[in-house]
Coordinates of C-alpha atoms and ligand atoms in Angstrom, one line a residue:
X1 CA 6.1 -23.7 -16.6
X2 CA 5.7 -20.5 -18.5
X3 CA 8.0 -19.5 -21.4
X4 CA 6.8 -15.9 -21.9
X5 CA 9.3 -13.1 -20.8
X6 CA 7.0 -10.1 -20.4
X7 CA 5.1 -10.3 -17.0
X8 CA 1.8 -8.1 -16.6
X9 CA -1.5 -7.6 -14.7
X10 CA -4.3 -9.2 -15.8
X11 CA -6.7 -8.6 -12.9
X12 CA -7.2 -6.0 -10.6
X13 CA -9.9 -6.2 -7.2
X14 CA -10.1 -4.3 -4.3
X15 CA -12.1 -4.3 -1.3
X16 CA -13.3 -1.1 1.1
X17 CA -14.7 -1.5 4.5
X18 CA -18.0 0.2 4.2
X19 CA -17.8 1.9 7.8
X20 CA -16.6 5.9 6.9
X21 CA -14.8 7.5 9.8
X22 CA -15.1 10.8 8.8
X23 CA -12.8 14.0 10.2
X24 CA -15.4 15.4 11.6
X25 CA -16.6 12.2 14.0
X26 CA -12.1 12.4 14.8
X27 CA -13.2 15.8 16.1
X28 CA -15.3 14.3 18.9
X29 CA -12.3 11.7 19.5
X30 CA -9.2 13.5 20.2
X31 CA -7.8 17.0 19.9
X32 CA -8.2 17.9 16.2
X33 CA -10.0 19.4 13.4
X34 CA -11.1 19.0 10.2
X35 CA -9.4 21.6 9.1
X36 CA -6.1 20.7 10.3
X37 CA -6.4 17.2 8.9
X38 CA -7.4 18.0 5.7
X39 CA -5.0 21.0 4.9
X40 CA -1.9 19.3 6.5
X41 CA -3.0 15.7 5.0
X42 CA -5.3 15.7 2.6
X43 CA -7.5 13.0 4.1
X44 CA -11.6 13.9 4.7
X45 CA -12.5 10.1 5.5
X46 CA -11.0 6.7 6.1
X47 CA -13.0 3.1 6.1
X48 CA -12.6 1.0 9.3
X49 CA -13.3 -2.6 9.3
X50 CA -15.7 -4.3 11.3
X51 CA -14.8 -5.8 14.7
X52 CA -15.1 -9.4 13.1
X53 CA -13.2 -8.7 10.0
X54 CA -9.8 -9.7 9.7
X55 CA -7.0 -8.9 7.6
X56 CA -7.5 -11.6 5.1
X57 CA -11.5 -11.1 4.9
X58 CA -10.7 -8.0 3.3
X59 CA -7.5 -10.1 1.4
X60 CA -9.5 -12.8 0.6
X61 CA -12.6 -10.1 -0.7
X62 CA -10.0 -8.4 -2.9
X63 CA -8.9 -11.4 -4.4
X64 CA -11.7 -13.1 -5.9
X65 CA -12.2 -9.7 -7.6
X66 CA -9.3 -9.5 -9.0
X67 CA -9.3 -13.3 -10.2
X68 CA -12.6 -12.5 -11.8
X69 CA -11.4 -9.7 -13.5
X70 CA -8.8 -11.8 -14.9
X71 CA -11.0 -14.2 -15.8
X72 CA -9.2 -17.1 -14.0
X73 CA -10.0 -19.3 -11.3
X74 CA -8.5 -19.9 -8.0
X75 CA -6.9 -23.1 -9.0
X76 CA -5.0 -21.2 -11.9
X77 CA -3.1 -19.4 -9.1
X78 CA 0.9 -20.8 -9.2
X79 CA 1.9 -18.6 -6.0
X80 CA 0.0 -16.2 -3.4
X81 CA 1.8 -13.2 -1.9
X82 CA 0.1 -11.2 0.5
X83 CA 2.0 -7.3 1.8
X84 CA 0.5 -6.2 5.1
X85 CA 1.9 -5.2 8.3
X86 CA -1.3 -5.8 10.1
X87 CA -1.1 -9.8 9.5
X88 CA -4.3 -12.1 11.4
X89 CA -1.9 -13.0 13.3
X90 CA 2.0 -13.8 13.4
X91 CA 1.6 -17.1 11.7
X92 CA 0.2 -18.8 10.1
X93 CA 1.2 -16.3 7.3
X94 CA -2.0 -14.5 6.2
X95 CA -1.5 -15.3 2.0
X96 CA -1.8 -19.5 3.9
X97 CA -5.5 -18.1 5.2
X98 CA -6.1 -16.5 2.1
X99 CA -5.1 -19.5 0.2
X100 CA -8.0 -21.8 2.2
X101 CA -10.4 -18.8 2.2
X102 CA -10.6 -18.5 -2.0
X103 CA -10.2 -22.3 -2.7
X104 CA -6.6 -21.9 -4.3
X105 CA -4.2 -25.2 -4.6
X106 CA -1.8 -25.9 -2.4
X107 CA 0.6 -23.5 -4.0
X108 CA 2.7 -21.6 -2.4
X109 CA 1.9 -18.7 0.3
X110 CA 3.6 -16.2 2.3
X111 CA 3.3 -12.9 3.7
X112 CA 5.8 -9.5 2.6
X113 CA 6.5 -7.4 5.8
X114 CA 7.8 -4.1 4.1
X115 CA 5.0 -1.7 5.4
X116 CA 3.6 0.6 2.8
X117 CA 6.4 -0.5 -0.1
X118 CA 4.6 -4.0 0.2
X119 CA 2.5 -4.0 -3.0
X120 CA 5.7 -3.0 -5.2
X121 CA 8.0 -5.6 -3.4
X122 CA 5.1 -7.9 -4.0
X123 CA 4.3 -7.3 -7.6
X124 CA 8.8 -7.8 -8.0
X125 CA 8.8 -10.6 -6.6
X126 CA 6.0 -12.3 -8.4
X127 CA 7.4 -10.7 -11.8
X128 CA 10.4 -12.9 -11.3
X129 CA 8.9 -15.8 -10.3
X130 CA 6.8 -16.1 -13.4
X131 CA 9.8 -14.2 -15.8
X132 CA 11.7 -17.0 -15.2
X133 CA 9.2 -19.6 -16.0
X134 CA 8.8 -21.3 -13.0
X135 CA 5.1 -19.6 -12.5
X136 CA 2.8 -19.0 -14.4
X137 CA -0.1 -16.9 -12.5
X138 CA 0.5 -15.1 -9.3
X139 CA -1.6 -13.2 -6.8
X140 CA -0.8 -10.4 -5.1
X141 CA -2.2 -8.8 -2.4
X142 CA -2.1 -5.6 -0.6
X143 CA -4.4 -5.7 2.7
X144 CA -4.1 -3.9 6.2
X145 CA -6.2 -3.3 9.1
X146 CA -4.2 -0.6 10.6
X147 CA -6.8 -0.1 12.5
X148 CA -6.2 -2.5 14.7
X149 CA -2.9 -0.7 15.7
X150 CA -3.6 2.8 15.9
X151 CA -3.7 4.6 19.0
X152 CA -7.0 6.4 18.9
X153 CA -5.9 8.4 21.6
X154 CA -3.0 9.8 19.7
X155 CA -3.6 12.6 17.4
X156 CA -0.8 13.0 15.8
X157 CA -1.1 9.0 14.1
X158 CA -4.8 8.0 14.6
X159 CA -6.1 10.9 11.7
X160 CA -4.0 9.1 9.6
X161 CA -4.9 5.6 8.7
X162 CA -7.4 3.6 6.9
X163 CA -8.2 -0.5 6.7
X164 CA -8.6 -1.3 3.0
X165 CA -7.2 -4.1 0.4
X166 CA -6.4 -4.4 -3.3
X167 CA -5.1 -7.1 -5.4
X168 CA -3.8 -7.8 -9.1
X169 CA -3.1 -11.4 -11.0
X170 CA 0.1 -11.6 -12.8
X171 CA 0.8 -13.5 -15.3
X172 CA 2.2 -13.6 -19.3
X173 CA 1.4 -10.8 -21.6
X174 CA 2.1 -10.3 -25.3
X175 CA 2.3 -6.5 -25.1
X176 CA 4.2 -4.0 -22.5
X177 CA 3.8 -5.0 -18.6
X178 CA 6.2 -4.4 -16.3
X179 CA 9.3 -2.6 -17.6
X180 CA 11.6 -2.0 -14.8
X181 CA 11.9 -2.1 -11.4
X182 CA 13.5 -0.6 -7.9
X183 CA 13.6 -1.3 -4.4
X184 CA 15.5 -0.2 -1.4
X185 CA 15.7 0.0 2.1
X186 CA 17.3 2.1 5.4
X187 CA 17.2 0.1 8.3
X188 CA 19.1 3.1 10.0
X189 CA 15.6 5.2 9.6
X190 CA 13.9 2.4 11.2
X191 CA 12.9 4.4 14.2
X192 CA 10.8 6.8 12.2
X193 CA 8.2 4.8 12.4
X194 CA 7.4 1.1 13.7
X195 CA 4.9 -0.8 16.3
X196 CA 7.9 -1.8 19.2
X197 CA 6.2 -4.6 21.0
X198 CA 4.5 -8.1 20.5
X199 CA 7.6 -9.3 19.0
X200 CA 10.9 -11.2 20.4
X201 CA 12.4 -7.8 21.5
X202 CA 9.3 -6.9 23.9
X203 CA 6.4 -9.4 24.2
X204 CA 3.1 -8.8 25.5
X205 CA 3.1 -8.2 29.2
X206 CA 0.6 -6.0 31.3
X207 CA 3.6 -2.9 31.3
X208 CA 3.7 -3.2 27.2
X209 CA 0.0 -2.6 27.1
X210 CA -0.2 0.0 29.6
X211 CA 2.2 1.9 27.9
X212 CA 0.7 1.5 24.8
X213 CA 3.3 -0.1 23.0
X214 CA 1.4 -2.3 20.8
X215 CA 0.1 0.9 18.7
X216 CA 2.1 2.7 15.4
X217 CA 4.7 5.1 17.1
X218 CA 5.7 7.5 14.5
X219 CA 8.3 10.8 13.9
X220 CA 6.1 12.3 11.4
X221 CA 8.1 15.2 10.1
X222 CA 11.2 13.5 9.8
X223 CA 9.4 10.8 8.0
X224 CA 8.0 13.3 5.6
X225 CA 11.3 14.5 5.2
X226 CA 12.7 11.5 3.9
X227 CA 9.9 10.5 2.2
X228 CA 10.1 13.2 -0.3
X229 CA 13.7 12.2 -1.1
X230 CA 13.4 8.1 -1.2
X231 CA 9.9 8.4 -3.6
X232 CA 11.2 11.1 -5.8
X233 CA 15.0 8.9 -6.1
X234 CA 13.2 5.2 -6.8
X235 CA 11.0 7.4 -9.3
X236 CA 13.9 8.2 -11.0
X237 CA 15.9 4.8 -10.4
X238 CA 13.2 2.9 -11.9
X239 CA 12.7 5.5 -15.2
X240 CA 16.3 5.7 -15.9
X241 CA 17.3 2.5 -17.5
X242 CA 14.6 2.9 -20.0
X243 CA 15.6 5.9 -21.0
X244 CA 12.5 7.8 -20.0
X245 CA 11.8 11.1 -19.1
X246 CA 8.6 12.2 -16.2
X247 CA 6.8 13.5 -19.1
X248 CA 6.8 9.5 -20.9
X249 CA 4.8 8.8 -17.9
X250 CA 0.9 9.2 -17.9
X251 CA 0.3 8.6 -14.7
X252 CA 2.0 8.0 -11.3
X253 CA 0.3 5.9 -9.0
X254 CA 1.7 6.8 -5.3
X255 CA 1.7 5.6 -2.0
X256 CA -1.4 7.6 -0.4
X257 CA 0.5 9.1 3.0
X258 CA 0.1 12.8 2.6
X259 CA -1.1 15.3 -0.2
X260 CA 1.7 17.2 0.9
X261 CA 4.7 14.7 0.1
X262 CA 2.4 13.9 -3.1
X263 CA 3.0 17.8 -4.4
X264 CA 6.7 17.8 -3.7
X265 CA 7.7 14.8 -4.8
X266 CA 5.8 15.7 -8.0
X267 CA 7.8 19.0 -8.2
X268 CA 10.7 17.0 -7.8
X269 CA 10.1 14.8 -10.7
X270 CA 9.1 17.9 -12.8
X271 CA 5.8 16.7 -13.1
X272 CA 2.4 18.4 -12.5
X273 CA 0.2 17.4 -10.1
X274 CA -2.4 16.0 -12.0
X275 CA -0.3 13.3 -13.0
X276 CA -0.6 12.4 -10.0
X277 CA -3.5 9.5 -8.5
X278 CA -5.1 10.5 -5.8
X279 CA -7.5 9.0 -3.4
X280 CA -5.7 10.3 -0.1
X281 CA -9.2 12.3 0.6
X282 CA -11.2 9.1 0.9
X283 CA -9.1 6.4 2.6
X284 CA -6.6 8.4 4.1
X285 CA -3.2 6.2 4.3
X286 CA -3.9 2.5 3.7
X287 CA -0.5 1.1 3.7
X288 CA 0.5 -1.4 1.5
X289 CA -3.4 -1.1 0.4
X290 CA -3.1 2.5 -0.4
X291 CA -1.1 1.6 -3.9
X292 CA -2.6 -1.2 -4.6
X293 CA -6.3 0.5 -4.4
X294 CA -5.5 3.2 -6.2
X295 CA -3.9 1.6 -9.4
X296 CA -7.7 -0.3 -9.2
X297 CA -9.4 2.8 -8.7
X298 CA -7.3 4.7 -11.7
X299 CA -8.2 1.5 -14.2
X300 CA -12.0 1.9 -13.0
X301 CA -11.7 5.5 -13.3
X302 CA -10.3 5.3 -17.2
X303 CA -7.6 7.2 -16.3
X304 CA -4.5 4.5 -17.7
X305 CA -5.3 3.3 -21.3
X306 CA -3.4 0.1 -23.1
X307 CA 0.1 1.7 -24.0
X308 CA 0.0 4.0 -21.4
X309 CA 3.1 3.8 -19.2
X310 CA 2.7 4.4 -15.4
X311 CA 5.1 4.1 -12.3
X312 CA 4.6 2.8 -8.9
X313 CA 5.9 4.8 -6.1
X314 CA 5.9 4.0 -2.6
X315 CA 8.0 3.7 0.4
X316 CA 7.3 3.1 4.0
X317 CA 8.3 1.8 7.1
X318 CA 11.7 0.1 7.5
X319 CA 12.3 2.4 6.0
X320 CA 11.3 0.5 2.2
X321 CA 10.8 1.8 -1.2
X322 CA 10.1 0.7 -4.4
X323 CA 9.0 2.1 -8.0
X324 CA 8.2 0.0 -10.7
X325 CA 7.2 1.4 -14.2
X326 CA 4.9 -1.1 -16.3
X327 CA 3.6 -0.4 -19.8
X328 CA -0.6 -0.9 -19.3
Ligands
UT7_1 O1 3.0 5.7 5.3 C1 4.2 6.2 5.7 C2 4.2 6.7 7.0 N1 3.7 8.0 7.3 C3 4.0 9.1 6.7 O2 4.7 9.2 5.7 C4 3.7 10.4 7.4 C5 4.6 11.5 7.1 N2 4.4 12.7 7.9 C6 3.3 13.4 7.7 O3 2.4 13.2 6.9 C7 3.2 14.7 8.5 O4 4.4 14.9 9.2 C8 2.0 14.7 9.6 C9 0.7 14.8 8.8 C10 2.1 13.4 10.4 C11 2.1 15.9 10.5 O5 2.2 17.1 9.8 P1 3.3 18.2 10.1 O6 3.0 19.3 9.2 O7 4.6 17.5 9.9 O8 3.0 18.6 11.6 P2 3.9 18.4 12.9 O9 4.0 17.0 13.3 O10 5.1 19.3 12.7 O11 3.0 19.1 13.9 C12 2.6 20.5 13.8 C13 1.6 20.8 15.0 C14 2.1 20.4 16.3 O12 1.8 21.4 17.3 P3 2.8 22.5 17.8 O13 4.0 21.7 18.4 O14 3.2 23.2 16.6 O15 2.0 23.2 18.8 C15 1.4 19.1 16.6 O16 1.2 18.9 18.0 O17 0.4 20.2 14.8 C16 0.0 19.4 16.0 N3 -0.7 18.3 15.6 C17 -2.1 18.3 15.4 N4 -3.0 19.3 15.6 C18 -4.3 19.0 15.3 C19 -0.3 17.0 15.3 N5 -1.3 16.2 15.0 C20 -2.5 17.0 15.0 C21 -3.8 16.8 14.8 N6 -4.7 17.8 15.0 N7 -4.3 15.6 14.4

């Protein structure tokens, strides 16, 4: 049990494929350009995983960094919560693999489905587990393969996504942590974007295959559309009960899907641009990852000092969305 009432990070770890699949090798794939990618996206490269590396690897990879950041073991761990929508398999849930992979007790485990909100839901949910005393250290990952379910012979998706993981311990802090908090969802924009078969509504036959059903189907624009709205709202849903203004926060740490939505929901917010993390141009979209390996990368980078407060912004399939704000 665990009497403290402020919940922060203590860890942070990521992990990156080392395999770059760079715009210009997409070229030689399907129908596209540099050029197009980059100025429409922002994205110059993305990391693909090997062949024999599976979601959790790369899970498993970003969580013993992130333990040894926090200078804990894996037996410290009280509760495991992996986000991904590109799970090993259906079950067992991938945070039970990770849980056998890094040597963690038999605490326990389970997967967050909410696309590329998944770190934020994740982070929430372990924040009240341990607020309320019941926990005291939780891990939470971020990890996808998407990858595995992009259509490389679809331009208009396969430019898009990356394989990558990142991961941060939770646990009691004296000082700031995690202020506030928002999530949402829009099951009625579900279409927008979604992988339609391999579950109970069309299983695997021949015909699913064949007609490519097992790959990301996405409505891009009108996805882009409603992006800007739901990341600039849960921005301002998760600021406005502590009273701040954009210009309180030092840095926003986005959901990596396009340099474009970035910029407007920025201009929304009344912020400029460089308060916002980027890392679009390397991994391209990441999912669930795509936060999570950013707010590493923006520690690594020196770019959030102690004090500093910063907001979480995502949304993605389902459609999700969260924002959290958390005092570093
Ligand atoms: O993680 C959350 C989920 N994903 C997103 O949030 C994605 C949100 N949407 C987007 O980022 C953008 O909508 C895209 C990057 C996907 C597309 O950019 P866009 O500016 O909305 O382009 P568009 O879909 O309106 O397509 C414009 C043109 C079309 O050609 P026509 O009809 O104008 O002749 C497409 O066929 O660009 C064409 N196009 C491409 N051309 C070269 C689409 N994909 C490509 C491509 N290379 N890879």
């Amino acid at each position: 049990m665990c009497e403290s009432k402020k919940v922060g990070i203590i860890g942070l770890g990521k992990y990156i494929p080392e395999r770059v699949l760079t715009n210009k090798e997409l070229e030689k794939m399907v129908d596209t350009t540099d050029e197009w990618i980059f100025t429409r996206t922002g994205i110059k490269e993305r990391r693909i995983a090997r062949a024999d590396e599976a979601t959790s690897d790369m899970a498993a990879e970003a969580a013993r960094a992130a333990l040894k950041d926090a200078g804990l073991k894996a037996e410290d761990l009280d509760l495991i919560i992996v986000a991904t929508i590109t799970p090993d398999m259906f079950f067992p849930a991938t945070a039970c693999l990770v849980q056998q992979k890094i040597g963690a007790r038999m605490v326990p485990a389970f997967d967050v489905s909410v696309a590329c909100s998944g770190f934020i839901y994740g982070i929430t949910i372990a924040n009240q587990f341990i607020r309320s005393g019941a926990y005291k250290h939780a891990l939470v990952i971020a990890a996808e393969k998407l990858s595995s379910i992009t259509d490389w012979s679809d331009r208009a998706t396969c430019v898009l996504f990356g394989d990558g993981a990142g991961a941060a311990v939770l646990g009691p802090v004296d000082q700031g942590g995690i202020l506030s908090f928002h999530l949402g969802a829009n099951g009625k924009a579900g279409d927008l974007i979604k992988l339609p078969a391999g579950g109970s509504r069309i299983p695997a036959t021949k015909k699913s295959i064949e007609d490519r059903l097992h790959f990301i189907k996405m409505e891009g624009s009108e996805l882009f559309k409603h992006a800007v709205k739901v990341m600039a709202d849960a921005a301002l849903e998760a600021t406005k009960p502590l009273g701040l203004k954009a210009e309180d926060i030092s840095l926003v740490i986005p959901h990596q899907a396009n340099i474009r939505i970035l910029n407007a929901v920025a201009k929304r917010m009344g912020l400029t641009p460089d308060k916002i993390y980027l890392n679009i141009e390397k991994y391209g979209n990441m999912s669930a990852a795509s936060s999570a390996v950013a707010l590493v990368e923006a520690v690594q980078e020196g770019r959030i000092k102690k004090g500093d407060k910063i907001l979480l912004d995502a949304f993605g399939g389902g459609l999700t969305w969260g924002a959290i704000v958390i005092e570093w």
